[in-house]
Amino acid sequence: MEAISWKPVQLRVLLGLEGKADISAFQKLGEYLTLSELPEKSVIRHAGEVETQSHVLIEGLVGMYQSRKLVRLFFPGDMFLDYESYQLQVPSRFEFRAMYDSVFTNLDFEKEELVLKEIPDMKSVSENLIKRVRHANEQWIAFTQLHHVEKLKQLEAKNPKILFDLKDLELANILGTSDRTVQRIRRKRKEEERISGNWKDRLQVELKYPFEAAIHPNHKTIIAQTITWATVFHNLLRSPEEVKAFHAQKLGLLSCYLYPETELDTAIWVAKLYTWLFYLDDMTDHIPNGQKGQFWKWIFQGMDRENLLLELHTLPGRVWELIRIWYELRKELEGLENMSESKLSLMEEEVQAFIQYNLKEALLKDSGLIPDASEYMMDKPFYSGARLAVNFTCLDIGDEFDSESEDWKKSQVLRELGAKLIFLSNDLISFRKERKKGDSMNYLSILMRKNSWNFRKAEAKVLMDFQETLQEFLKWDRKIRSDFDPGNLWQLHCLKQIKYKVAGSNHWSFHVTTRYE
């Protein structure tokens, strides 16, 4: 124990007592205090001894033990003592230990009355500290009633390193769980840290394309009109919070990167459609498992035009509002410039396929099942919207477009490769966020669960699939460009538009949106 070298006036700030006593009172208090500095694992006071001092922890961490079991923790700014032993001067049931190198003040029991007599301002401080100790006891009792996950959050808010600093059994005692559970939490946290560590910078290196993204030159107009359509005209975004989230995540800019050369009226229509699709996706996230499938069943049912009038009365009001928006979008689509029956049919098929496959995904989530990797790879282009994005390339082809033409059929391989690049890169980018949400519909999650792989092995596999797909895409890119002749302009134009979809999706995900943060 040392003579005090720490300025006691700092207690005034540490304890939040700036308005409770004059600075001079705390300066005077220093004459009665001593300061202790003890290394990690030191015993401050053994059980069975009478509590003769009160303490304020300045630095470190102090543990309270009963029968060698850690029962409570004290952090800097906390007073620690066995209040019952101190008040009644009876042997204490508890032992105090320094968990880290710790610094704390000591005020002897005998000197407390002298302090109150010699420093009148300290009376109100003493009353405040007694209330503080009682309140801290009540807080700790409330803490013991929390779930162990919430307990850990509160402890880490005070000390971010505590999960890895305490021993298994000590942390298990405090969390009210087993040491095996603590070990599992640590393993999971280490895995998450490996996943989180500089993931964005690392993936940007891995997911690079030798062609650039572009943004629609009228993107500000597109977003402004889309917001008005979604709020004033249709009440799709129904609150300031939803509008704020739309702006914060830059959702309106995705279509502007996917379709940077589309005619303005068509680009606005696509932005509206994407806003509607984003809304369906986000609504699904907020619907608990067990009811996600029902939501998509209603959407699927409502979009079946043959049964629409028959089934209309059975649909919930909000679902019908969402379906009505689609029918208005479809009606507007018919009137767009360069719209043909073939385009209209193809685009409607793509939207319906998106709905159908999202229903399938929702039913899997409701049941807690995940598909095999091969089934997932077949379905993901549909319910991720990657196939829809690429097949909407038809919008940038004139009114002579025909989905049955040889030119469109020739582009099928390129379109499939482009869609695969989009969803593979998206799965890599979104994995971190989806894992936190408990969403297992991700290629990495499926590989980890089905094959018992760790994250690094699953990520390496997906990155390898991505690189192989990219090399195949670039092979077709070189072939189309090397086969140039005046009659090949259609294929070249289609190639450029697909590359916009691939690069645009990547650029938006990495550099524009906060959706995957």
Coordinates of C-alpha atoms in Angstrom, one line a residue:
M1 CA 0.0 0.0 0.0
E2 CA 1.3 3.4 -0.9
A3 CA 0.8 7.0 0.1
I4 CA -1.6 8.5 -2.3
S5 CA 0.0 9.9 -5.5
W6 CA -3.2 10.1 -7.5
K7 CA -5.2 13.4 -7.3
P8 CA -8.3 12.6 -5.2
V9 CA -10.2 15.4 -7.0
Q10 CA -10.4 13.1 -9.9
L11 CA -12.9 11.0 -7.9
R12 CA -15.3 13.9 -8.3
V13 CA -15.4 13.3 -12.0
L14 CA -15.1 9.5 -11.9
L15 CA -18.1 9.1 -9.6
G16 CA -20.1 11.8 -11.4
L17 CA -20.2 14.0 -8.3
E18 CA -19.3 17.4 -9.8
G19 CA -22.3 19.1 -8.4
K20 CA -22.3 17.3 -5.0
A21 CA -19.3 18.8 -3.3
D22 CA -16.7 21.5 -3.8
I23 CA -13.3 20.7 -5.3
S24 CA -11.6 21.7 -2.0
A25 CA -13.6 19.0 -0.2
F26 CA -12.2 16.3 -2.5
Q27 CA -8.7 17.8 -2.1
K28 CA -9.1 17.6 1.7
L29 CA -10.4 14.0 1.3
G30 CA -7.0 13.0 -0.1
E31 CA -5.6 13.3 3.4
Y32 CA -7.7 10.3 4.5
L33 CA -7.3 8.1 1.4
T34 CA -4.7 5.7 0.4
L35 CA -4.1 4.2 -3.0
S36 CA -3.4 0.5 -3.8
E37 CA -1.8 -0.8 -7.0
L38 CA -2.0 -4.6 -7.2
P39 CA -0.9 -6.9 -10.1
E40 CA -3.3 -9.3 -11.8
K41 CA -4.5 -12.3 -9.7
S42 CA -3.7 -10.6 -6.4
V43 CA -6.0 -11.1 -3.4
I44 CA -7.3 -7.8 -2.1
R45 CA -9.1 -9.3 0.9
H46 CA -9.7 -12.9 1.9
A47 CA -13.1 -14.4 2.9
G48 CA -13.6 -14.6 6.6
E49 CA -12.0 -11.3 7.3
V50 CA -14.0 -8.2 8.4
E51 CA -14.5 -5.5 5.8
T52 CA -12.5 -2.6 7.2
Q53 CA -12.2 -0.4 4.0
S54 CA -14.4 0.9 1.2
H55 CA -12.8 1.1 -2.3
V56 CA -13.3 2.9 -5.5
L57 CA -11.8 1.1 -8.5
I58 CA -9.7 3.5 -10.7
E59 CA -8.2 1.1 -13.2
G60 CA -8.4 -2.6 -13.9
L61 CA -11.1 -5.2 -13.0
V62 CA -12.0 -6.7 -9.6
G63 CA -13.8 -9.9 -9.0
M64 CA -15.9 -10.9 -6.0
Y65 CA -15.7 -14.6 -5.1
Q66 CA -17.7 -16.9 -2.8
S67 CA -16.4 -20.4 -2.2
R68 CA -13.9 -19.9 -5.1
K69 CA -16.8 -19.1 -7.5
L70 CA -16.8 -15.7 -9.2
V71 CA -20.1 -14.1 -8.4
R72 CA -19.7 -10.4 -9.4
L73 CA -17.5 -8.0 -11.3
F74 CA -16.5 -4.4 -10.6
F75 CA -15.4 -2.0 -13.3
P76 CA -13.5 1.4 -13.1
G77 CA -15.8 3.9 -11.3
D78 CA -17.5 1.2 -9.2
M79 CA -17.3 1.1 -5.4
F80 CA -16.5 -2.3 -4.2
L81 CA -16.9 -3.7 -0.6
D82 CA -19.0 -6.2 1.3
Y83 CA -21.5 -3.6 2.5
E84 CA -23.0 -6.0 5.2
S85 CA -19.6 -6.8 6.7
Y86 CA -18.5 -3.2 6.5
Q87 CA -21.7 -1.9 8.3
L88 CA -21.9 -4.6 10.9
Q89 CA -18.2 -5.3 11.2
V90 CA -18.7 -9.1 11.0
P91 CA -16.6 -11.6 9.0
S92 CA -17.2 -11.4 5.2
R93 CA -18.4 -14.4 3.1
F94 CA -16.6 -13.0 0.1
E95 CA -13.1 -12.6 -1.3
F96 CA -12.0 -9.8 -3.6
R97 CA -9.3 -10.3 -6.3
A98 CA -7.7 -8.1 -8.9
M99 CA -8.6 -9.7 -12.2
Y100 CA -6.3 -7.3 -14.1
D101 CA -3.5 -5.1 -12.8
S102 CA -5.7 -2.8 -10.7
V103 CA -5.6 0.6 -9.0
F104 CA -8.1 1.5 -6.3
T105 CA -8.6 3.9 -3.4
N106 CA -9.0 2.8 0.2
L107 CA -10.9 4.6 3.0
D108 CA -10.6 3.0 6.4
F109 CA -13.8 2.3 8.4
E110 CA -12.5 4.2 11.4
K111 CA -11.8 7.3 9.2
E112 CA -15.2 7.5 7.7
E113 CA -16.7 9.3 10.7
L114 CA -13.7 11.6 10.9
V115 CA -14.1 12.5 7.2
L116 CA -17.8 13.4 7.8
K117 CA -16.9 15.5 10.8
E118 CA -13.9 17.3 9.3
I119 CA -15.4 17.8 5.8
P120 CA -19.1 18.7 6.1
D121 CA -19.6 18.7 2.4
M122 CA -18.8 15.0 2.4
K123 CA -22.0 14.2 4.1
S124 CA -24.1 14.6 1.0
V125 CA -21.4 12.8 -0.9
S126 CA -21.6 9.9 1.5
E127 CA -25.3 9.7 1.2
N128 CA -25.0 9.7 -2.6
L129 CA -22.4 6.9 -2.5
I130 CA -24.6 4.8 -0.2
K131 CA -27.5 5.2 -2.7
R132 CA -25.0 4.4 -5.5
V133 CA -23.9 1.1 -3.8
R134 CA -27.6 0.1 -3.3
H135 CA -28.4 1.0 -6.9
A136 CA -25.4 -1.0 -8.1
N137 CA -26.6 -4.0 -6.1
E138 CA -30.1 -3.7 -7.7
Q139 CA -28.5 -3.5 -11.2
W140 CA -26.4 -6.6 -10.6
I141 CA -29.5 -8.5 -9.4
A142 CA -31.3 -7.4 -12.6
F143 CA -28.2 -8.5 -14.6
T144 CA -28.4 -12.0 -13.1
Q145 CA -31.9 -12.4 -14.6
L146 CA -30.8 -11.7 -18.2
H147 CA -30.1 -14.3 -20.9
H148 CA -26.4 -15.1 -21.1
V149 CA -26.1 -13.5 -24.6
E150 CA -27.5 -10.2 -23.2
K151 CA -25.2 -10.5 -20.2
L152 CA -22.2 -10.8 -22.4
K153 CA -23.3 -7.8 -24.4
Q154 CA -23.5 -5.7 -21.3
L155 CA -20.1 -6.9 -20.0
E156 CA -18.5 -6.2 -23.4
A157 CA -20.0 -2.7 -23.4
K158 CA -17.8 -2.0 -20.3
N159 CA -14.8 -4.1 -21.4
P160 CA -14.6 -5.3 -25.0
K161 CA -11.9 -7.8 -24.2
I162 CA -13.6 -9.6 -21.4
L163 CA -14.7 -12.6 -23.4
F164 CA -11.1 -13.6 -24.1
D165 CA -9.5 -12.2 -20.9
L166 CA -11.4 -14.3 -18.3
K167 CA -11.0 -18.0 -17.7
D168 CA -13.7 -20.3 -19.0
L169 CA -15.1 -21.2 -15.6
E170 CA -15.0 -17.6 -14.4
L171 CA -16.9 -16.3 -17.4
A172 CA -19.3 -19.2 -17.1
N173 CA -20.0 -18.3 -13.4
I174 CA -20.8 -14.7 -14.4
L175 CA -22.9 -15.6 -17.4
G176 CA -24.8 -18.4 -15.5
T177 CA -23.9 -21.0 -18.1
S178 CA -21.4 -23.9 -18.6
D179 CA -17.8 -23.5 -19.5
R180 CA -18.6 -25.5 -22.7
T181 CA -21.0 -22.8 -23.7
V182 CA -18.3 -20.2 -23.1
Q183 CA -15.9 -22.2 -25.3
R184 CA -18.5 -22.4 -28.1
I185 CA -19.2 -18.6 -27.8
R186 CA -15.4 -18.0 -28.1
R187 CA -15.0 -20.2 -31.1
K188 CA -18.0 -18.6 -32.9
R189 CA -16.6 -15.1 -32.1
K190 CA -13.2 -16.0 -33.4
E191 CA -14.8 -17.3 -36.6
E192 CA -16.9 -14.1 -36.9
E193 CA -13.8 -12.0 -36.4
R194 CA -12.0 -13.9 -39.2
I195 CA -15.0 -13.3 -41.4
S196 CA -15.3 -9.7 -40.5
G197 CA -11.7 -8.8 -40.7
N198 CA -11.0 -6.4 -43.6
W199 CA -13.6 -8.5 -45.6
K200 CA -14.5 -5.6 -47.9
D201 CA -10.9 -4.7 -48.9
R202 CA -10.0 -8.4 -49.4
L203 CA -13.1 -9.2 -51.5
Q204 CA -12.6 -6.1 -53.6
V205 CA -9.3 -7.5 -54.7
E206 CA -10.8 -11.0 -55.4
L207 CA -14.0 -9.8 -57.2
K208 CA -12.5 -7.6 -59.8
Y209 CA -13.6 -7.3 -63.4
P210 CA -11.6 -6.1 -66.4
F211 CA -14.5 -3.9 -67.5
E212 CA -16.0 -0.8 -65.7
A213 CA -19.4 0.0 -64.2
A214 CA -21.3 3.1 -65.4
I215 CA -24.2 5.0 -64.0
H216 CA -27.2 6.4 -65.8
P217 CA -26.6 10.1 -66.5
N218 CA -30.1 11.0 -65.3
H219 CA -29.9 9.1 -62.1
K220 CA -31.0 12.1 -59.9
T221 CA -34.1 12.5 -61.9
I222 CA -34.8 8.7 -61.8
I223 CA -34.4 8.6 -58.0
A224 CA -36.6 11.7 -57.5
Q225 CA -39.4 10.4 -59.6
T226 CA -39.2 7.0 -58.0
I227 CA -39.4 8.4 -54.5
T228 CA -42.5 10.4 -55.4
W229 CA -44.1 7.4 -57.0
A230 CA -43.3 5.2 -53.9
T231 CA -44.5 7.8 -51.3
V232 CA -47.1 10.2 -52.8
F233 CA -48.7 8.0 -55.4
H234 CA -48.6 4.6 -53.9
N235 CA -47.7 4.7 -50.2
L236 CA -45.2 1.9 -50.8
L237 CA -42.7 3.5 -48.5
R238 CA -45.1 4.4 -45.7
S239 CA -43.0 6.2 -43.1
P240 CA -40.1 8.7 -42.8
E241 CA -38.0 5.9 -41.5
E242 CA -38.6 3.7 -44.6
V243 CA -37.8 6.7 -46.9
K244 CA -34.7 7.4 -44.8
A245 CA -33.5 3.7 -45.1
F246 CA -34.2 3.8 -48.9
H247 CA -31.9 6.9 -49.2
A248 CA -29.3 5.6 -46.8
Q249 CA -28.9 2.3 -48.6
K250 CA -29.0 4.0 -52.0
L251 CA -31.5 1.5 -53.2
G252 CA -32.6 3.7 -56.0
L253 CA -29.1 3.7 -57.6
L254 CA -28.9 -0.1 -58.2
S255 CA -31.0 0.0 -61.4
C256 CA -29.1 3.1 -62.5
Y257 CA -25.9 1.0 -62.4
L258 CA -27.5 -2.0 -64.0
Y259 CA -29.2 -0.1 -66.9
P260 CA -27.0 3.0 -67.5
E261 CA -28.0 3.4 -71.2
T262 CA -31.7 2.7 -71.0
E263 CA -34.1 5.4 -72.2
L264 CA -35.1 7.7 -69.4
D265 CA -38.8 6.7 -69.2
T266 CA -37.8 3.0 -69.2
A267 CA -35.1 3.6 -66.6
I268 CA -37.7 5.3 -64.3
W269 CA -40.0 2.3 -64.8
V270 CA -37.2 -0.2 -63.9
A271 CA -36.3 1.9 -60.8
K272 CA -39.9 1.7 -59.7
L273 CA -39.9 -2.1 -60.2
Y274 CA -36.7 -2.5 -58.2
T275 CA -38.1 -0.4 -55.4
W276 CA -41.1 -2.8 -55.3
L277 CA -38.8 -5.9 -55.4
F278 CA -36.7 -4.4 -52.6
Y279 CA -39.8 -3.8 -50.5
L280 CA -40.9 -7.4 -50.9
D281 CA -37.5 -8.6 -49.9
D282 CA -37.2 -6.4 -46.8
M283 CA -40.8 -7.2 -45.8
T284 CA -39.9 -10.9 -45.9
D285 CA -36.9 -10.2 -43.5
H286 CA -39.3 -8.7 -41.0
I287 CA -41.8 -11.6 -41.1
P288 CA -40.9 -14.3 -38.6
N289 CA -40.1 -17.8 -39.8
G290 CA -43.3 -19.8 -40.1
Q291 CA -45.1 -17.0 -42.0
K292 CA -42.7 -16.1 -44.7
G293 CA -44.1 -18.7 -47.1
Q294 CA -47.7 -17.5 -46.6
F295 CA -46.7 -14.0 -47.6
W296 CA -45.2 -15.2 -50.9
K297 CA -48.1 -17.5 -51.5
W298 CA -50.5 -14.5 -51.4
I299 CA -48.2 -12.5 -53.7
F300 CA -47.9 -15.5 -56.1
Q301 CA -51.7 -16.1 -55.9
G302 CA -52.5 -12.5 -56.6
M303 CA -50.2 -12.3 -59.7
D304 CA -52.0 -15.3 -61.3
R305 CA -54.2 -13.3 -63.6
E306 CA -56.5 -16.3 -64.3
N307 CA -57.5 -16.6 -60.6
L308 CA -57.2 -12.9 -59.6
L309 CA -60.9 -11.9 -59.6
L310 CA -61.9 -15.2 -58.0
E311 CA -59.3 -15.0 -55.1
L312 CA -59.2 -11.2 -54.6
H313 CA -61.5 -11.2 -51.6
T314 CA -59.2 -13.7 -49.7
L315 CA -56.1 -11.5 -49.8
P316 CA -55.1 -9.3 -46.9
G317 CA -55.3 -5.6 -47.6
R318 CA -51.6 -4.8 -47.6
V319 CA -50.9 -7.8 -49.9
W320 CA -53.5 -6.6 -52.3
E321 CA -51.9 -3.1 -52.3
L322 CA -48.6 -4.6 -53.3
I323 CA -50.2 -6.7 -56.0
R324 CA -52.1 -3.7 -57.4
I325 CA -48.8 -1.8 -57.7
W326 CA -47.5 -4.6 -59.9
Y327 CA -50.5 -4.5 -62.2
E328 CA -50.1 -0.7 -62.5
L329 CA -46.4 -1.2 -63.3
R330 CA -47.3 -3.8 -65.9
K331 CA -49.9 -1.5 -67.5
E332 CA -47.3 1.3 -67.6
L333 CA -44.8 -1.2 -69.1
E334 CA -47.1 -1.7 -72.1
G335 CA -47.0 1.9 -73.0
L336 CA -43.2 2.4 -72.9
E337 CA -41.4 3.2 -76.1
N338 CA -39.9 0.3 -78.1
M339 CA -42.0 -2.1 -76.1
S340 CA -42.9 -5.3 -78.0
E341 CA -45.1 -8.2 -77.2
S342 CA -42.0 -10.4 -77.0
K343 CA -40.3 -8.0 -74.5
L344 CA -43.5 -7.7 -72.4
S345 CA -43.9 -11.4 -72.2
L346 CA -40.3 -12.1 -71.3
M347 CA -40.3 -9.4 -68.6
E348 CA -43.5 -10.6 -67.1
E349 CA -42.2 -14.2 -67.0
E350 CA -39.0 -13.0 -65.2
V351 CA -41.0 -11.2 -62.5
Q352 CA -43.3 -14.2 -62.0
A353 CA -40.2 -16.5 -61.8
F354 CA -38.7 -14.2 -59.2
I355 CA -42.0 -14.5 -57.2
Q356 CA -42.2 -18.2 -57.6
Y357 CA -38.7 -18.9 -56.5
N358 CA -38.9 -16.5 -53.6
L359 CA -41.9 -18.6 -52.5
K360 CA -39.8 -21.7 -52.6
E361 CA -37.0 -20.0 -50.6
A362 CA -39.5 -18.7 -48.0
L363 CA -41.0 -22.2 -47.5
L364 CA -37.5 -23.6 -46.9
K365 CA -36.8 -20.8 -44.3
D366 CA -40.1 -21.6 -42.6
S367 CA -39.2 -25.3 -42.3
G368 CA -35.6 -24.6 -41.2
L369 CA -34.3 -26.6 -44.1
I370 CA -31.5 -25.7 -46.5
P371 CA -31.1 -27.1 -50.0
D372 CA -28.2 -29.0 -51.4
A373 CA -25.5 -26.9 -53.1
S374 CA -26.5 -28.1 -56.5
E375 CA -30.1 -27.3 -56.0
Y376 CA -29.2 -23.9 -54.6
M377 CA -27.0 -23.1 -57.6
M378 CA -29.9 -23.8 -59.9
D379 CA -32.4 -21.7 -58.0
K380 CA -30.3 -18.8 -56.8
P381 CA -30.3 -16.9 -60.2
F382 CA -34.1 -16.7 -60.0
Y383 CA -34.8 -15.6 -56.4
S384 CA -31.8 -13.4 -56.1
G385 CA -33.0 -11.3 -59.1
A386 CA -29.7 -12.0 -60.9
R387 CA -31.4 -13.7 -63.9
L388 CA -34.1 -11.0 -64.0
A389 CA -31.4 -8.3 -64.1
V390 CA -29.5 -9.9 -66.9
N391 CA -32.6 -10.8 -69.0
F392 CA -33.9 -7.3 -68.8
T393 CA -31.1 -6.6 -71.2
C394 CA -34.0 -6.9 -73.7
L395 CA -34.9 -3.3 -72.7
D396 CA -31.9 -2.0 -74.4
I397 CA -32.7 -3.7 -77.7
G398 CA -35.0 -2.0 -80.2
D399 CA -38.6 -3.0 -80.8
E400 CA -37.4 -5.6 -83.2
F401 CA -36.5 -7.8 -80.2
D402 CA -37.7 -11.4 -80.3
S403 CA -37.0 -13.8 -77.5
E404 CA -37.2 -16.6 -80.0
S405 CA -34.6 -15.1 -82.3
E406 CA -31.3 -16.8 -82.9
D407 CA -29.4 -13.8 -81.7
W408 CA -31.1 -13.9 -78.3
K409 CA -30.7 -17.7 -78.0
K410 CA -27.0 -17.2 -78.8
S411 CA -26.6 -14.9 -75.9
Q412 CA -28.1 -17.4 -73.4
V413 CA -24.7 -18.8 -72.2
L414 CA -23.4 -15.3 -71.7
R415 CA -26.5 -14.3 -69.8
E416 CA -26.3 -17.4 -67.6
L417 CA -22.7 -16.7 -66.8
G418 CA -23.4 -13.1 -66.1
A419 CA -26.2 -14.0 -63.7
K420 CA -24.0 -16.5 -61.9
L421 CA -21.2 -13.9 -61.5
I422 CA -23.8 -11.5 -59.9
F423 CA -25.2 -14.0 -57.4
L424 CA -21.8 -15.5 -56.5
S425 CA -20.3 -12.1 -55.8
N426 CA -23.4 -11.0 -53.9
D427 CA -23.3 -14.1 -51.7
L428 CA -19.7 -13.3 -50.8
I429 CA -20.4 -9.7 -50.1
S430 CA -23.6 -10.3 -48.2
F431 CA -22.5 -13.4 -46.2
R432 CA -21.3 -11.4 -43.2
K433 CA -24.6 -9.5 -42.7
E434 CA -26.8 -12.6 -43.5
R435 CA -24.9 -14.7 -41.0
K436 CA -25.6 -12.1 -38.3
K437 CA -29.3 -12.2 -39.2
G438 CA -29.3 -16.1 -39.1
D439 CA -30.1 -16.3 -42.8
S440 CA -28.7 -19.6 -44.2
M441 CA -29.7 -19.0 -47.8
N442 CA -26.2 -18.2 -48.9
Y443 CA -23.8 -20.4 -50.8
L444 CA -21.1 -20.1 -48.1
S445 CA -23.5 -21.1 -45.3
I446 CA -24.8 -24.1 -47.3
L447 CA -21.2 -25.4 -47.9
M448 CA -20.3 -24.9 -44.3
R449 CA -23.4 -26.7 -43.0
K450 CA -23.7 -29.4 -45.5
N451 CA -20.0 -30.3 -45.7
S452 CA -19.0 -29.3 -42.1
W453 CA -16.5 -26.8 -43.6
N454 CA -15.1 -23.8 -41.8
F455 CA -15.5 -20.3 -43.2
R456 CA -12.2 -20.1 -45.0
K457 CA -12.7 -23.4 -46.8
A458 CA -16.2 -22.4 -47.9
E459 CA -15.0 -18.9 -49.0
A460 CA -12.2 -20.4 -51.0
K461 CA -14.6 -22.7 -52.8
V462 CA -17.0 -19.8 -53.7
L463 CA -14.1 -17.7 -54.8
M464 CA -12.8 -20.5 -57.0
D465 CA -16.3 -20.9 -58.6
F466 CA -16.4 -17.2 -59.1
Q467 CA -13.0 -17.1 -60.9
E468 CA -13.8 -20.1 -63.0
T469 CA -17.1 -18.5 -64.1
L470 CA -15.4 -15.2 -64.8
Q471 CA -12.8 -16.9 -67.0
E472 CA -15.5 -18.6 -68.9
F473 CA -17.4 -15.3 -69.3
L474 CA -14.2 -13.6 -70.5
K475 CA -13.6 -16.4 -73.0
W476 CA -17.1 -15.7 -74.5
D477 CA -16.4 -12.0 -74.4
R478 CA -13.2 -12.5 -76.4
K479 CA -15.0 -14.8 -78.9
I480 CA -17.8 -12.3 -79.6
R481 CA -15.4 -9.4 -80.0
S482 CA -13.0 -11.4 -82.2
D483 CA -15.9 -12.5 -84.5
F484 CA -16.8 -8.9 -85.3
D485 CA -18.4 -8.1 -88.6
P486 CA -21.0 -5.5 -89.5
G487 CA -23.7 -8.0 -88.9
N488 CA -22.6 -8.8 -85.4
L489 CA -23.5 -5.5 -83.8
W490 CA -26.5 -7.0 -82.0
Q491 CA -24.2 -9.5 -80.1
L492 CA -21.7 -6.8 -79.3
H493 CA -24.4 -4.5 -77.9
C494 CA -25.9 -7.4 -75.9
L495 CA -22.4 -8.2 -74.5
K496 CA -21.9 -4.6 -73.4
Q497 CA -25.2 -4.5 -71.6
I498 CA -24.6 -7.7 -69.8
K499 CA -21.2 -6.4 -68.7
Y500 CA -22.9 -3.4 -67.3
K501 CA -25.2 -5.6 -65.2
V502 CA -22.2 -7.6 -63.8
A503 CA -19.9 -4.7 -63.1
G504 CA -22.8 -2.4 -62.0
S505 CA -24.1 -4.9 -59.4
N506 CA -20.5 -5.3 -58.0
H507 CA -19.8 -1.6 -57.9
W508 CA -23.1 -0.8 -56.2
S509 CA -22.6 -3.5 -53.6
F510 CA -19.0 -2.4 -52.7
H511 CA -18.9 1.3 -53.2
V512 CA -22.5 2.7 -53.1
T513 CA -24.9 0.9 -50.8
T514 CA -24.7 0.4 -47.0
R515 CA -27.0 -2.6 -47.3
Y516 CA -24.3 -5.1 -46.6
E517 CA -22.4 -3.2 -43.8

